[in-house]
Coordinates of C-alpha atoms and ligand atoms in Angstrom, one line a residue:
M1 CA -3.1 -13.8 -1.9
Q2 CA -5.1 -12.5 -5.1
I3 CA -8.2 -13.7 -6.4
H4 CA -8.7 -13.5 -10.5
F5 CA -11.9 -14.9 -12.2
T6 CA -10.8 -16.3 -15.3
A7 CA -13.1 -18.3 -18.4
S8 CA -9.4 -19.3 -19.3
P9 CA -6.8 -19.8 -16.7
P10 CA -3.0 -20.0 -18.2
A11 CA -2.0 -23.4 -18.9
E12 CA 1.0 -23.6 -17.4
I13 CA -0.4 -23.6 -13.8
R14 CA 0.2 -26.9 -12.6
L15 CA -1.5 -27.1 -9.4
R16 CA -5.2 -27.4 -10.1
A17 CA -7.8 -27.8 -7.5
R18 CA -11.3 -28.9 -7.1
I19 CA -14.4 -29.2 -4.5
A20 CA -15.7 -32.0 -3.9
N21 CA -18.8 -32.9 -2.0
Q22 CA -18.7 -35.9 0.0
G23 CA -20.4 -38.9 -2.1
A24 CA -20.4 -36.7 -4.9
S25 CA -19.3 -38.0 -8.2
L26 CA -15.7 -37.0 -9.5
A27 CA -17.2 -36.3 -13.2
G28 CA -14.8 -34.9 -15.8
I29 CA -11.9 -36.1 -13.6
D30 CA -9.1 -38.5 -15.0
Q31 CA -9.8 -42.3 -13.7
A32 CA -6.7 -43.1 -12.5
L33 CA -6.8 -39.9 -10.1
V34 CA -10.8 -40.9 -8.9
D35 CA -9.1 -44.3 -8.2
G36 CA -6.2 -43.0 -6.3
A37 CA -8.8 -40.8 -4.0
A38 CA -10.5 -43.4 -3.7
A39 CA -7.4 -45.8 -2.5
A40 CA -6.3 -43.1 -0.4
R41 CA -10.1 -43.0 1.6
F42 CA -10.4 -39.6 -0.3
T43 CA -14.4 -39.5 0.4
G44 CA -15.3 -35.8 0.4
R45 CA -15.2 -35.7 4.3
V46 CA -15.1 -31.8 5.2
G47 CA -11.4 -30.7 5.9
Q48 CA -9.9 -33.7 3.5
V49 CA -7.5 -32.5 1.1
F50 CA -6.5 -35.4 -1.7
E51 CA -3.6 -35.0 -3.9
G52 CA -2.6 -36.9 -7.1
F53 CA -0.8 -36.2 -10.1
T54 CA -1.3 -36.5 -13.8
S55 CA 0.3 -35.7 -16.9
E56 CA -1.5 -33.7 -19.7
G57 CA 0.2 -33.7 -22.8
G58 CA 3.4 -34.3 -21.2
T59 CA 2.8 -31.5 -18.6
L60 CA 2.8 -32.4 -14.8
R61 CA -0.2 -31.4 -13.1
R62 CA -1.1 -31.9 -9.5
I63 CA -4.5 -32.0 -8.7
A64 CA -6.2 -31.5 -5.5
L65 CA -9.8 -32.1 -4.2
A66 CA -11.0 -30.2 -1.4
G67 CA -14.1 -32.0 1.3
A68 CA -17.1 -30.1 1.8
G69 CA -18.9 -32.7 3.1
E70 CA -22.9 -33.2 2.7
P71 CA -24.1 -30.8 0.6
T72 CA -27.3 -30.7 3.1
A73 CA -25.4 -30.1 5.8
G74 CA -26.8 -27.2 8.1
E75 CA -22.8 -25.5 8.4
R76 CA -22.8 -26.0 4.7
R77 CA -21.1 -22.6 4.1
L78 CA -19.0 -22.9 7.0
N79 CA -17.8 -26.4 5.7
L80 CA -17.4 -24.7 2.2
E81 CA -15.3 -22.6 3.8
R82 CA -13.3 -25.8 5.5
A83 CA -12.3 -27.1 2.1
G84 CA -11.3 -23.8 0.9
A85 CA -8.9 -23.0 3.6
G86 CA -7.6 -26.9 3.4
L87 CA -6.4 -26.2 0.1
T88 CA -4.6 -23.0 1.4
A89 CA -3.8 -24.7 4.4
K90 CA -1.9 -27.3 1.9
Y91 CA -0.2 -24.9 -0.2
L92 CA 0.6 -21.9 0.9
V93 CA 4.5 -22.6 1.5
S94 CA 4.4 -25.8 -1.2
G95 CA 6.7 -23.5 -3.5
E96 CA 3.5 -23.3 -5.7
T97 CA 3.2 -19.6 -6.3
A98 CA -0.5 -19.9 -8.1
M99 CA -3.6 -22.3 -8.2
V100 CA -6.6 -22.8 -10.5
L101 CA -9.6 -23.6 -8.5
D102 CA -12.6 -24.9 -10.6
L103 CA -16.0 -24.2 -9.0
G104 CA -17.8 -25.8 -11.7
G105 CA -19.6 -29.0 -11.1
A106 CA -20.2 -28.9 -7.8
G107 CA -23.7 -27.6 -7.4
L108 CA -22.6 -24.4 -5.8
S109 CA -24.4 -21.3 -5.8
A110 CA -22.8 -17.5 -5.7
D111 CA -22.7 -17.3 -2.3
D112 CA -21.4 -21.0 -1.8
A113 CA -18.7 -19.9 -4.3
A114 CA -17.5 -16.7 -2.2
A115 CA -17.6 -18.7 1.0
V116 CA -14.7 -21.3 -0.8
L117 CA -12.8 -18.1 -1.4
L118 CA -13.4 -16.7 2.1
G119 CA -12.2 -19.6 3.7
L120 CA -9.1 -19.9 1.2
R121 CA -8.1 -16.3 1.9
L122 CA -8.7 -16.2 5.5
R123 CA -6.5 -19.6 6.2
G124 CA -3.5 -17.7 4.1
W125 CA -2.9 -14.2 6.7
R126 CA 0.3 -14.9 8.5
H127 CA 2.2 -11.9 10.5
D128 CA 5.3 -12.8 9.1
K129 CA 7.4 -9.6 9.3
Y130 CA 9.0 -10.0 12.3
R131 CA 10.9 -13.5 11.1
T132 CA 13.8 -11.9 9.1
K133 CA 15.4 -15.2 9.4
L134 CA 12.8 -18.2 8.0
A135 CA 13.9 -20.2 5.5
A136 CA 12.8 -19.5 1.9
D137 CA 11.0 -23.0 1.6
K138 CA 9.0 -22.2 4.7
R139 CA 7.8 -18.5 3.7
P140 CA 4.3 -18.7 2.0
S141 CA 4.3 -18.8 -1.9
L142 CA 0.8 -19.2 -3.1
A143 CA 0.2 -15.7 -3.9
T144 CA -2.4 -16.2 -6.6
I145 CA -5.7 -18.0 -7.2
H146 CA -7.4 -18.4 -10.8
V147 CA -11.1 -18.9 -10.2
T148 CA -13.1 -20.6 -12.7
G149 CA -16.1 -22.2 -13.6
A150 CA -17.8 -20.0 -10.8
P151 CA -21.7 -19.2 -10.7
D152 CA -22.6 -16.2 -12.0
G153 CA -23.2 -13.7 -9.3
T154 CA -19.9 -14.9 -7.8
E155 CA -17.8 -11.9 -8.3
A156 CA -20.0 -9.8 -6.5
A157 CA -20.3 -11.9 -4.0
W158 CA -17.2 -12.4 -3.2
E159 CA -16.5 -8.3 -3.3
R160 CA -18.5 -8.6 -0.3
E161 CA -17.0 -11.2 1.4
A162 CA -13.5 -9.5 0.4
A163 CA -14.4 -6.6 2.7
L164 CA -15.2 -9.2 5.4
A165 CA -11.8 -10.6 5.5
K166 CA -9.8 -7.3 4.9
G167 CA -11.6 -6.4 8.4
V168 CA -10.8 -9.9 9.5
E169 CA -7.3 -9.3 8.7
F170 CA -7.3 -5.9 10.1
T171 CA -8.1 -7.1 13.8
R172 CA -5.3 -10.3 13.3
V173 CA -2.6 -7.5 12.9
L174 CA -4.0 -4.8 15.9
V175 CA -4.5 -8.3 17.8
A176 CA -1.0 -10.1 17.0
E177 CA 1.2 -7.0 16.8
P178 CA 3.3 -6.6 20.3
A179 CA 2.3 -3.9 22.8
N180 CA 5.1 -1.3 22.3
V181 CA 3.8 -1.1 18.9
I182 CA 0.2 -1.3 19.5
Y183 CA -0.6 1.0 22.6
P184 CA -3.8 3.5 22.4
A185 CA -2.4 6.3 20.1
S186 CA -0.8 3.8 17.4
F187 CA -3.9 2.0 17.4
V188 CA -5.8 5.2 17.3
A189 CA -3.1 5.7 14.0
A190 CA -3.5 1.9 12.8
C191 CA -7.1 2.7 12.7
E192 CA -7.0 6.1 10.6
E193 CA -4.8 5.1 7.9
A194 CA -7.0 1.6 7.4
F195 CA -10.2 3.6 7.5
A196 CA -9.1 6.2 4.7
G197 CA -10.5 7.0 2.0
T198 CA -14.4 5.0 3.6
G199 CA -16.5 7.6 4.4
V200 CA -16.2 6.6 8.3
E201 CA -16.1 9.9 10.7
I202 CA -13.8 9.2 13.6
T203 CA -13.5 11.0 16.8
V204 CA -10.9 10.2 19.0
L205 CA -11.2 11.5 22.8
G206 CA -7.3 12.1 25.1
E207 CA -7.3 12.2 29.1
A208 CA -8.1 16.0 29.2
E209 CA -11.4 15.2 27.8
M210 CA -11.9 12.3 29.5
E211 CA -11.5 13.7 32.8
A212 CA -13.3 16.5 32.3
L213 CA -16.3 14.2 31.6
G214 CA -15.7 12.2 34.8
M215 CA -14.9 9.2 33.2
G216 CA -12.8 8.4 36.7
A217 CA -12.4 4.2 36.0
L218 CA -11.1 4.4 32.5
I219 CA -8.4 7.1 33.8
G220 CA -8.0 5.5 36.7
V221 CA -6.6 2.0 34.8
G222 CA -4.1 4.3 32.9
K223 CA -2.8 6.2 35.6
G224 CA 0.8 4.1 35.3
S225 CA 0.9 4.1 32.1
E226 CA 3.4 6.2 29.7
R227 CA 1.0 5.8 27.2
E228 CA -1.9 8.4 27.1
S229 CA -5.8 6.8 27.2
K230 CA -7.8 7.0 24.7
L231 CA -11.3 6.8 23.8
L232 CA -12.0 5.9 19.7
T233 CA -15.1 6.2 17.8
I234 CA -16.0 5.2 14.7
R235 CA -19.0 5.9 13.1
W236 CA -20.4 4.4 9.7
N237 CA -24.2 6.0 8.3
G238 CA -24.9 3.4 5.6
G239 CA -28.6 3.2 6.9
A240 CA -31.4 5.7 6.7
A241 CA -31.3 9.3 9.1
N242 CA -33.7 7.9 11.4
D243 CA -32.4 5.0 11.9
K244 CA -31.2 4.8 16.0
P245 CA -27.6 3.5 15.4
T246 CA -26.4 0.1 17.0
V247 CA -23.6 0.1 19.0
F248 CA -20.3 -1.7 19.3
V249 CA -18.1 -1.4 22.7
G250 CA -14.7 -3.0 22.5
K251 CA -11.9 -3.4 25.7
G252 CA -9.1 -2.2 24.3
V253 CA -6.2 -2.9 26.8
T254 CA -3.5 -3.0 25.1
F255 CA -1.3 -4.5 27.7
D256 CA -2.7 -5.4 30.5
T257 CA 0.0 -6.4 33.3
G258 CA -2.6 -6.1 36.2
G259 CA -0.9 -2.9 37.3
I260 CA -0.2 -3.1 41.1
S261 CA -2.0 -6.4 41.5
L262 CA 0.5 -7.8 39.0
K263 CA -0.1 -11.5 37.5
P264 CA 2.7 -13.7 37.3
P265 CA 5.2 -13.8 35.0
P266 CA 4.5 -17.0 33.0
G267 CA 2.1 -16.3 29.9
M268 CA 1.6 -12.6 30.5
E269 CA 3.1 -11.7 27.3
D270 CA -0.7 -13.2 26.2
M271 CA -1.9 -10.0 27.9
K272 CA -0.7 -8.2 24.5
W273 CA -4.1 -9.3 22.8
D274 CA -6.5 -8.2 25.5
M275 CA -7.5 -5.4 23.2
G276 CA -8.9 -8.2 21.1
G277 CA -13.0 -6.8 21.8
A278 CA -11.7 -3.1 20.5
G279 CA -9.8 -4.9 17.5
A280 CA -12.5 -7.2 16.9
V281 CA -14.8 -3.8 16.5
A282 CA -12.5 -2.0 14.4
G283 CA -12.1 -4.9 12.1
A284 CA -16.2 -5.0 12.3
M285 CA -16.4 -1.2 11.6
L286 CA -13.8 -1.9 8.1
A287 CA -15.9 -4.4 7.2
L288 CA -19.1 -2.6 7.4
A289 CA -18.1 0.1 5.7
G290 CA -15.9 -1.8 3.1
R291 CA -19.4 -3.0 2.0
K292 CA -21.1 -0.1 2.5
A293 CA -23.2 -1.9 4.9
K294 CA -26.8 -0.2 4.1
A295 CA -27.0 -0.1 8.8
N296 CA -26.3 3.1 11.0
V297 CA -23.4 1.5 13.3
I298 CA -20.7 2.8 15.7
G299 CA -17.7 1.7 16.9
V300 CA -16.4 2.7 20.6
M301 CA -13.5 1.4 21.6
G302 CA -11.7 2.1 25.6
L303 CA -7.9 1.6 25.1
V304 CA -6.0 1.9 27.7
E305 CA -2.9 0.5 28.9
N306 CA -2.7 -1.1 32.4
M307 CA 0.6 -1.2 34.4
P308 CA 2.3 -0.8 37.6
D309 CA 4.2 2.2 38.7
G310 CA 4.4 4.9 41.2
K311 CA 1.5 6.9 39.5
A312 CA -1.1 3.8 39.2
Q313 CA -4.2 3.1 41.6
R314 CA -4.0 0.8 44.3
P315 CA -5.9 -1.9 45.7
G316 CA -8.8 -0.5 47.5
D317 CA -8.5 3.3 45.9
I318 CA -12.2 4.5 45.0
V319 CA -12.8 5.9 41.4
T320 CA -16.1 7.7 40.4
T321 CA -17.3 7.0 37.2
M322 CA -18.8 9.3 34.8
S323 CA -22.0 8.0 35.0
G324 CA -21.6 8.8 39.0
Q325 CA -21.3 5.3 40.6
T326 CA -18.2 4.8 42.9
V327 CA -16.4 1.9 42.4
E328 CA -14.4 0.2 45.1
V329 CA -10.7 -1.2 43.2
L330 CA -10.1 -4.1 45.2
N331 CA -8.1 -5.6 42.0
T332 CA -6.4 -4.0 39.4
D333 CA -6.1 -6.6 37.2
A334 CA -10.4 -6.6 37.3
E335 CA -9.4 -3.4 34.8
G336 CA -11.3 -4.6 31.9
R337 CA -15.0 -3.8 33.7
L338 CA -13.2 -0.5 34.4
V339 CA -12.7 0.8 31.0
L340 CA -15.7 -1.0 29.5
C341 CA -18.1 0.9 32.4
D342 CA -16.9 4.3 31.5
A343 CA -17.0 3.4 28.0
L344 CA -20.6 2.2 27.9
H345 CA -22.1 5.0 29.8
W346 CA -20.5 7.8 27.8
A347 CA -21.9 6.0 24.6
Q348 CA -25.5 6.0 25.8
E349 CA -25.1 9.9 26.7
Q350 CA -23.9 10.0 23.1
Y351 CA -25.9 8.4 21.2
D352 CA -29.4 7.2 21.3
A353 CA -28.8 3.2 20.9
A354 CA -30.9 0.8 19.4
R355 CA -28.7 -2.3 20.7
I356 CA -25.4 -2.3 22.3
V357 CA -23.0 -5.1 22.2
D358 CA -19.7 -4.9 24.1
L359 CA -16.6 -7.3 23.3
A360 CA -14.3 -7.8 25.7
T361 CA -11.1 -10.4 26.8
L362 CA -12.8 -10.1 30.9
T363 CA -12.0 -12.8 32.2
G364 CA -9.7 -15.9 32.9
A365 CA -12.8 -18.0 34.2
M366 CA -14.4 -17.4 31.1
I367 CA -11.7 -19.7 29.6
I368 CA -12.2 -22.3 32.5
A369 CA -15.6 -22.1 31.4
L370 CA -16.2 -22.3 28.0
G371 CA -12.6 -23.4 26.2
N372 CA -11.9 -22.0 23.4
E373 CA -15.3 -23.2 21.6
H374 CA -17.9 -20.5 22.4
G375 CA -17.3 -17.1 23.2
G376 CA -19.7 -16.4 26.6
M377 CA -22.6 -14.1 26.1
F378 CA -24.6 -12.5 28.9
A379 CA -27.2 -10.1 27.6
N380 CA -30.6 -8.3 29.2
D381 CA -32.4 -9.0 25.6
D382 CA -33.7 -12.7 24.8
T383 CA -34.3 -11.3 21.2
L384 CA -30.7 -10.2 21.1
A385 CA -29.0 -12.9 22.6
D386 CA -31.3 -14.9 19.8
Q387 CA -29.9 -13.2 17.3
L388 CA -26.4 -13.0 18.0
T389 CA -26.2 -17.0 18.9
A390 CA -27.9 -17.3 15.1
A391 CA -24.9 -14.7 13.7
G392 CA -22.4 -17.1 15.2
K393 CA -23.8 -20.4 14.3
A394 CA -23.8 -18.7 11.0
T395 CA -20.2 -17.8 11.0
G396 CA -18.6 -20.4 13.5
D397 CA -17.6 -17.4 16.0
K398 CA -20.3 -19.2 18.3
L399 CA -21.7 -18.0 21.3
W400 CA -23.2 -19.8 24.1
R401 CA -25.1 -17.7 26.4
M402 CA -24.7 -17.0 30.6
P403 CA -27.0 -15.8 33.2
L404 CA -27.2 -12.8 35.0
G405 CA -29.5 -12.0 38.2
P406 CA -30.0 -10.2 41.4
N407 CA -28.1 -12.6 43.4
Y408 CA -25.2 -12.3 41.4
D409 CA -25.3 -8.8 41.6
K410 CA -25.3 -8.5 45.2
L411 CA -21.8 -10.1 45.2
I412 CA -20.4 -6.6 44.0
D413 CA -21.9 -4.6 46.8
S414 CA -19.4 -2.7 48.4
P415 CA -19.3 -2.1 52.1
I416 CA -17.7 1.4 51.2
A417 CA -18.8 2.8 47.9
D418 CA -21.4 1.7 45.3
I419 CA -19.6 -1.1 43.5
K420 CA -16.7 -3.5 43.8
N421 CA -14.7 -4.2 40.9
V422 CA -14.3 -7.8 42.4
G423 CA -16.5 -10.8 43.7
P424 CA -15.3 -13.8 45.1
R425 CA -14.1 -16.2 42.9
E426 CA -17.1 -18.3 42.1
A427 CA -19.0 -17.0 38.9
G428 CA -15.9 -14.6 38.0
S429 CA -17.4 -14.1 34.7
I430 CA -20.8 -13.6 35.6
T431 CA -19.9 -10.9 38.4
A432 CA -17.9 -9.1 36.0
A433 CA -21.2 -9.3 33.3
Q434 CA -23.0 -8.2 36.2
F435 CA -20.4 -5.2 37.1
L436 CA -21.0 -4.0 33.6
Q437 CA -24.9 -3.9 33.6
R438 CA -24.7 -1.4 36.2
F439 CA -24.1 1.1 33.7
I440 CA -26.9 0.1 31.0
K441 CA -29.4 2.1 31.2
N442 CA -33.3 0.3 31.5
G443 CA -34.7 -0.6 28.0
T444 CA -31.6 -0.7 26.0
P445 CA -31.2 -4.4 24.8
W446 CA -27.4 -4.9 25.6
A447 CA -24.9 -8.1 25.7
H448 CA -21.6 -8.8 26.8
L449 CA -19.4 -11.1 25.3
D450 CA -16.2 -12.4 26.9
I451 CA -14.2 -13.2 24.2
A452 CA -11.1 -14.5 26.6
G453 CA -11.1 -17.7 24.9
M454 CA -11.5 -16.6 21.3
V455 CA -9.0 -14.2 20.0
W456 CA -6.1 -16.3 20.6
A457 CA -5.2 -19.7 19.1
N458 CA -2.3 -22.2 20.5
K459 CA -3.3 -24.4 17.1
P460 CA -4.5 -23.9 13.2
G461 CA -8.4 -23.9 13.4
H462 CA -10.9 -23.7 10.9
S463 CA -9.9 -20.3 8.6
W464 CA -7.2 -19.5 11.2
D465 CA -3.8 -20.6 12.0
K466 CA -2.2 -20.5 15.1
G467 CA -2.1 -16.4 16.6
A468 CA -4.5 -14.4 16.2
T469 CA -7.9 -15.6 14.8
G470 CA -9.9 -12.3 14.1
Y471 CA -13.0 -13.3 16.7
G472 CA -16.3 -11.3 16.2
V473 CA -15.7 -9.8 13.0
R474 CA -17.4 -12.0 10.8
L475 CA -20.2 -12.8 14.0
L476 CA -21.0 -8.5 14.2
D477 CA -21.0 -8.0 10.1
Q478 CA -23.9 -11.2 10.2
F479 CA -25.2 -9.8 12.8
V480 CA -25.6 -6.7 10.9
R481 CA -26.5 -8.2 8.1
D482 CA -29.1 -10.0 9.4
V483 CA -30.7 -7.6 12.5
V484 CA -29.9 -4.1 10.9
E485 CA -30.0 -4.2 7.1
Q486 CA -33.1 -6.0 7.1
Ligands
LIG1 N1 -7.2 -9.6 30.9 C1 -8.0 -10.3 32.0 C2 -8.8 -11.7 31.4 C3 -7.9 -12.4 30.4 C4 -7.4 -13.6 31.4 C5 -7.5 -12.5 29.5 C6 -6.3 -14.3 30.5 C7 -7.2 -13.9 28.6 C8 -6.7 -14.2 29.4 C9 -8.6 -9.4 33.1 O1 -7.9 -8.1 33.0 C10 -8.6 -9.8 34.3 O2 -7.2 -9.9 34.6 N2 -8.8 -10.6 34.8 C11 -8.9 -11.1 35.9 C12 -10.1 -10.8 36.7 C13 -9.5 -11.1 38.1 C14 -9.1 -10.0 39.1 C15 -11.6 -11.0 38.9 C16 -9.5 -12.6 36.2 O3 -9.4 -13.3 34.5 O4 -7.9 -13.4 36.6
LIG2 MN1 -6.5 -7.7 34.3
LIG3 ZN1 -7.3 -7.5 31.2

């Protein structure tokens, strides 16, 4: 979707849209339309879209009013995004190819206006490349938005949000692509292409290098796959030279069959998005580099395919992690923690991190606990937990904190090795987090985000259609804005 700023939008564009706060006067709008909106019970409630028709000098006009709720509400920015997203949802496949969006008269700041545009743009992302037979009237038509009446500074604010939108969209593509297209090497190639010219530093370790480093846990997961495992690092140095980096680590299981502990067939196709943590890290890095964030941030992605095979690891196998700790692999389907433990340890050896945040579609139990409303957060540091919670609230990528503790930790003691990779059925998400914590060095603020319920949506939401949501990108970007760039 192209977004243009203009003082005089082309007169021939039929579709005109405005943002309306709840209870706000609709000054400047044709009285018949105002009456029509009232008759249709349009009050400006968030998410409402009213459409009326009028004739201007003999030309048909299609006028849309998008509700943004109470202007004073705490969720003001999110409400404005929803107003923008509501317009896209209504007109994306309407046949209209262009829209004039009048942002004047709604009492918006530049940041508010950029929020409307962000919602509008994000809601327009779709992944139609494999639909060769999509009927013409089901294809997106809306391609150009002419923004008029925007407050001063909106263009600059939008430049920043547009970089964020690009990051979210990149994540969505990685998540939506099937596993015959996105596997470790092609995930790396997609990043190399997306990041070209952004000024990031990219490094890639292959299996021989990881083997030499002693990453027995990560290597073990990829044993059954024909695809070579990779450890991808993307580094953005936008901050002061002596600022310790913030490190994001992502689970990138490009397909999770469960391995020898094979998953049942129904729903297994969902496991193409088991790289959603790594996808979010890649998208966040793209957003940060795209908007030239004043922060030093490193994204580390453990990319592996978990397959059953004659060469695959077996239940009961014992692997030695890079940290030296040994793991009894009781269930080859609890593979995410095996990938992350080596990626986390390597990241701590390699960098003097100010803080580490990992993101992973780690456990089905997380979805049982929190559904599709909140990602689960586990943290060894209250400040970091509060900062992430706040970033989640501000962006809609919501988090809910979960507990850690020594009694949970005991549940993963192994009788034959240092750790076992699964505990009992109870508290499955917590024992997974305890597993990861055993690889975090004392004193490093760390948070683990179990986002299993968040990366894929079965119905349209705030600013996404059904499918890949891009969850995590906005969260990490906001966290960097509020905590690292200050
Ligand atoms: N990738 C899955 C978790 C998952 C399940 C994510 C459903 C999204 C939707 C993970 O690798 C897994 O298989 N976890 C197991 C752990 C169990 C074997 C201890 C699970 O949750 O069942
Ligand atoms: Mn699994
Ligand atoms: Zn998995």
